[in-house]
CSV table of N, CA and C in Angstrom, one decimal:
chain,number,residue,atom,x,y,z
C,1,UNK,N,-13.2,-7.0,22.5
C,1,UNK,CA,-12.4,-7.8,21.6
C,1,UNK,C,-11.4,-6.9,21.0
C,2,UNK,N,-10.2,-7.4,20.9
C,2,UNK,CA,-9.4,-6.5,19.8
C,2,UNK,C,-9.2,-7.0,18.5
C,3,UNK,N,-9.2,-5.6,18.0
C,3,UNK,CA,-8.9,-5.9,16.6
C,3,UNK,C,-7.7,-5.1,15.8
C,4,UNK,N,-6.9,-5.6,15.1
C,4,UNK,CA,-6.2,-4.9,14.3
C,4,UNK,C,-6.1,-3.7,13.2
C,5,UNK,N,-6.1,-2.7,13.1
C,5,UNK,CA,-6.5,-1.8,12.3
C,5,UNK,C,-5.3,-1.6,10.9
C,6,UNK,N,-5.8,-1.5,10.3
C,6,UNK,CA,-5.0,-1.4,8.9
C,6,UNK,C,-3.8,-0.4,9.2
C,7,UNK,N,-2.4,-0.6,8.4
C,7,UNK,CA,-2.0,0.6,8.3
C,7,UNK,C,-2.4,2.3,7.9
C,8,UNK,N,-3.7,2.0,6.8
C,8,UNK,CA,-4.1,3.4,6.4
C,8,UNK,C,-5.4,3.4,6.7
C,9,UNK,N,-6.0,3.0,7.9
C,9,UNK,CA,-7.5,2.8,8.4
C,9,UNK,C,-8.2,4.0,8.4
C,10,UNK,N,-7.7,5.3,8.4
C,10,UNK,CA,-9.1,6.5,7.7
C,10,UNK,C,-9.1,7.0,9.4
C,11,UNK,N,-10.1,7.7,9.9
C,11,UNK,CA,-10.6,8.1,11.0
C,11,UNK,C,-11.4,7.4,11.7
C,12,UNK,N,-10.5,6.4,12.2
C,12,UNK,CA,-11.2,5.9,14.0
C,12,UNK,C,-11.9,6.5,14.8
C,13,UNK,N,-13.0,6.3,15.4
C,13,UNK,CA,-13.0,7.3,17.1
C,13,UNK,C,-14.1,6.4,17.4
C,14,UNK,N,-14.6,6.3,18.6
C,14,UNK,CA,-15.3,5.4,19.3
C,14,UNK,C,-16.7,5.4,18.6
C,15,UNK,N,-17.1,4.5,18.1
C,15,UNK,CA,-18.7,4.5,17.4
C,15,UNK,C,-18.4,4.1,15.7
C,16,UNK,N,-17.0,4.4,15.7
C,16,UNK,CA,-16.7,3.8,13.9
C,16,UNK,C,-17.1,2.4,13.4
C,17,UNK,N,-17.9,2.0,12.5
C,17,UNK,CA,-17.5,1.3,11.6
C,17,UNK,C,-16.4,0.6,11.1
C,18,UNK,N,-16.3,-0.9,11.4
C,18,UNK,CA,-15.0,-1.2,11.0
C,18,UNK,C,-15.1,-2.0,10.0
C,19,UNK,N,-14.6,-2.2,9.0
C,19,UNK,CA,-14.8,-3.2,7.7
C,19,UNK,C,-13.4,-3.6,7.3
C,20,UNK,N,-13.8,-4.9,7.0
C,20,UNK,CA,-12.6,-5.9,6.3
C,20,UNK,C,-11.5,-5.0,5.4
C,21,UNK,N,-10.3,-5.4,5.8
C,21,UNK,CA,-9.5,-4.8,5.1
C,21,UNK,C,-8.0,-5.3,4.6
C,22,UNK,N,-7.0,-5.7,4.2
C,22,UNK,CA,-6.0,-6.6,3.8
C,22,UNK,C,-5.4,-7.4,5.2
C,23,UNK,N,-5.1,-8.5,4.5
C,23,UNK,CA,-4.7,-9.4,5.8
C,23,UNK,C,-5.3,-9.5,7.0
C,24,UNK,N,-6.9,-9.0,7.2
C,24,UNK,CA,-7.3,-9.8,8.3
C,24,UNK,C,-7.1,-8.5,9.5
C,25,UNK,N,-6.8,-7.5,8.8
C,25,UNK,CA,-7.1,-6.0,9.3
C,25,UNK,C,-8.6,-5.3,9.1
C,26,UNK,N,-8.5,-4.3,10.0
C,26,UNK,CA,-9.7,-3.3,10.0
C,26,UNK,C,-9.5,-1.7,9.4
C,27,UNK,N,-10.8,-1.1,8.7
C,27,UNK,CA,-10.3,0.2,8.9
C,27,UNK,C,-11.7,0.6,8.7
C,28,UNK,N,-12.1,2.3,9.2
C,28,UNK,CA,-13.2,3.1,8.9
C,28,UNK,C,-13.5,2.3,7.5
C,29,UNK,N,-15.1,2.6,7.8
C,29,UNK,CA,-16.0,2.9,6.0
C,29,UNK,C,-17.4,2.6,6.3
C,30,UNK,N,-17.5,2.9,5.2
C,30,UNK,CA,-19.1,2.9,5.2
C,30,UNK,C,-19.7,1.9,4.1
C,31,UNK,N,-18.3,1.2,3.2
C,31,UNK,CA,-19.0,0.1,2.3
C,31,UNK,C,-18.2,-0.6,2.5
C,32,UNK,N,-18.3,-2.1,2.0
C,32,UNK,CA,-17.3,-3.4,2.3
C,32,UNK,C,-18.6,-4.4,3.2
C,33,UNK,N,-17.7,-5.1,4.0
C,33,UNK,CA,-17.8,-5.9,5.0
C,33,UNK,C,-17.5,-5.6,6.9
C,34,UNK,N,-18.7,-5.1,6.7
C,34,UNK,CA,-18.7,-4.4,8.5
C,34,UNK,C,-18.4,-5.6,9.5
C,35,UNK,N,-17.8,-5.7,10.5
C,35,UNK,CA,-17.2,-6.7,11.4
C,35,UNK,C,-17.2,-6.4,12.7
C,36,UNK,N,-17.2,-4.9,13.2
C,36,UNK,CA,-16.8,-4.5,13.9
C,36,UNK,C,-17.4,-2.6,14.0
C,37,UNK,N,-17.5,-2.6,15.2
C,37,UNK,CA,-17.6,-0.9,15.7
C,37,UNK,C,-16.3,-0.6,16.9
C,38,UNK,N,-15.7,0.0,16.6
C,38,UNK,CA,-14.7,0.8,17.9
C,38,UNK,C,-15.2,1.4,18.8
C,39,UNK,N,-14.5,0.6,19.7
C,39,UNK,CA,-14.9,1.3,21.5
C,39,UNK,C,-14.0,2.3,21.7
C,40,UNK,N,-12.8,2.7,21.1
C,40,UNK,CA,-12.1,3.6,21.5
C,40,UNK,C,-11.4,4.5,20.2
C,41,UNK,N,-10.7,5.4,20.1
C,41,UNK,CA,-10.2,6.1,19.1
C,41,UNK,C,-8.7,5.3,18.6
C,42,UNK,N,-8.1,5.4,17.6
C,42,UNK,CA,-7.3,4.5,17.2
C,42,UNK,C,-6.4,5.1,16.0
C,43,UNK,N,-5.6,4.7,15.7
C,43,UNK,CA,-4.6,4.8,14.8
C,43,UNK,C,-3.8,3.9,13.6
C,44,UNK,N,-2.9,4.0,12.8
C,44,UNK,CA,-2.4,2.8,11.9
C,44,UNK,C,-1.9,1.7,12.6
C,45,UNK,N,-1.9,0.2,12.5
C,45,UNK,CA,-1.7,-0.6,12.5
C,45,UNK,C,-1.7,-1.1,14.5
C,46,UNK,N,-2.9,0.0,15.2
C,46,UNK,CA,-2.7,-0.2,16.7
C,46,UNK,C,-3.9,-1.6,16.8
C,47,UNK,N,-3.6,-2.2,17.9
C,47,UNK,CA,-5.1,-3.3,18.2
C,47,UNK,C,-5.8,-2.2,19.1
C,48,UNK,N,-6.9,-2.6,18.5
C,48,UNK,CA,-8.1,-1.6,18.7
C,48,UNK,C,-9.2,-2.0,19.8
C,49,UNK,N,-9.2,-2.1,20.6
C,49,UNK,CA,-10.8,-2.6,21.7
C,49,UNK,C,-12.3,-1.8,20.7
C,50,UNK,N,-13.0,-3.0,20.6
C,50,UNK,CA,-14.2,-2.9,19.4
C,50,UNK,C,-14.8,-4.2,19.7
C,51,UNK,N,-16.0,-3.5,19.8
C,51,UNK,CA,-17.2,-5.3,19.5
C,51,UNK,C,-17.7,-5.5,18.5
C,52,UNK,N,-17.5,-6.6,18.3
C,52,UNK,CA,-17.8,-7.6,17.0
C,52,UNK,C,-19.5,-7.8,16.2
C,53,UNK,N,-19.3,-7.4,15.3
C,53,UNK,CA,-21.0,-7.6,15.2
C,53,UNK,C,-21.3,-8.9,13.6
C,54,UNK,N,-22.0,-9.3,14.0
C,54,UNK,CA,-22.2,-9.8,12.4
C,54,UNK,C,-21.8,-9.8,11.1
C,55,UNK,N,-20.8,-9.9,10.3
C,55,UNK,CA,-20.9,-9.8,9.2
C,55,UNK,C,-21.4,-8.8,8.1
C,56,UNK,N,-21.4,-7.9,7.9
C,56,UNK,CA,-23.0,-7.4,7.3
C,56,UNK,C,-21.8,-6.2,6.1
C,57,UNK,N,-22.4,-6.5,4.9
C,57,UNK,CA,-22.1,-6.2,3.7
C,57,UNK,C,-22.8,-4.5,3.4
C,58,UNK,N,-21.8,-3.6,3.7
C,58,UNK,CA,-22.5,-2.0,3.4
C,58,UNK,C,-22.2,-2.1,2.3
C,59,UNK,N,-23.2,-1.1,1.6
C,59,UNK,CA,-23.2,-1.0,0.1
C,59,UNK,C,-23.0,0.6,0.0
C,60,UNK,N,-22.7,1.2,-1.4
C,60,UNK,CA,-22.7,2.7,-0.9
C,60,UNK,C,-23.8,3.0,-1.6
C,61,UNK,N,-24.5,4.3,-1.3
C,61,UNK,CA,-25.6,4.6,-1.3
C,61,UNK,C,-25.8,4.7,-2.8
C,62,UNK,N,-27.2,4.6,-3.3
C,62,UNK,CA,-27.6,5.1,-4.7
C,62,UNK,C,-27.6,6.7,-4.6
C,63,UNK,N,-26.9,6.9,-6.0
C,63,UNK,CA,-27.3,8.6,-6.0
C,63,UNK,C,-27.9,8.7,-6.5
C,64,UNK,N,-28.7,10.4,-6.2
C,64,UNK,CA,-29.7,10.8,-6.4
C,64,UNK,C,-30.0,10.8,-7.3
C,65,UNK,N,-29.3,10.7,-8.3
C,65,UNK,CA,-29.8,11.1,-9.9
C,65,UNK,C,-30.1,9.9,-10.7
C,66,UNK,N,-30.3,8.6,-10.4
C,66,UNK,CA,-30.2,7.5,-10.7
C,66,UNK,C,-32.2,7.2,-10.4
């Protein structure tokens, strides 16, 4: 499936995490709204080949001192 990647999407490369990002774009992260993993390596604002996964809301980790 393709997907659109943000203009400032962070570091792509095949196995990334893709989460919701303005307008219905993607970019790297580890919190937000996961949508997506990249099949290939990628750049600002390229359509990306990535499969689609569920929905699923990353949170960022609790730190340690908490």
């Amino acid at each position: 499936m393709g997907v659109r990647l943000h203009s400032s999407p962070g570091s792509v490369a095949d196995g990334t995490r893709l989460v919701l990002a303005a307008k219905g774009t993607v970019k790297a992260g580890t919190t937000g709204t996961q949508v997506a993993v990249a099949c290939e390596d990628g750049t600002g604002e390229q359509l990306l080949e990535a499969y689609l996964t569920l929905p699923t809301t990353l949170a960022a980790p609790a730190s340690a001192g908490s």
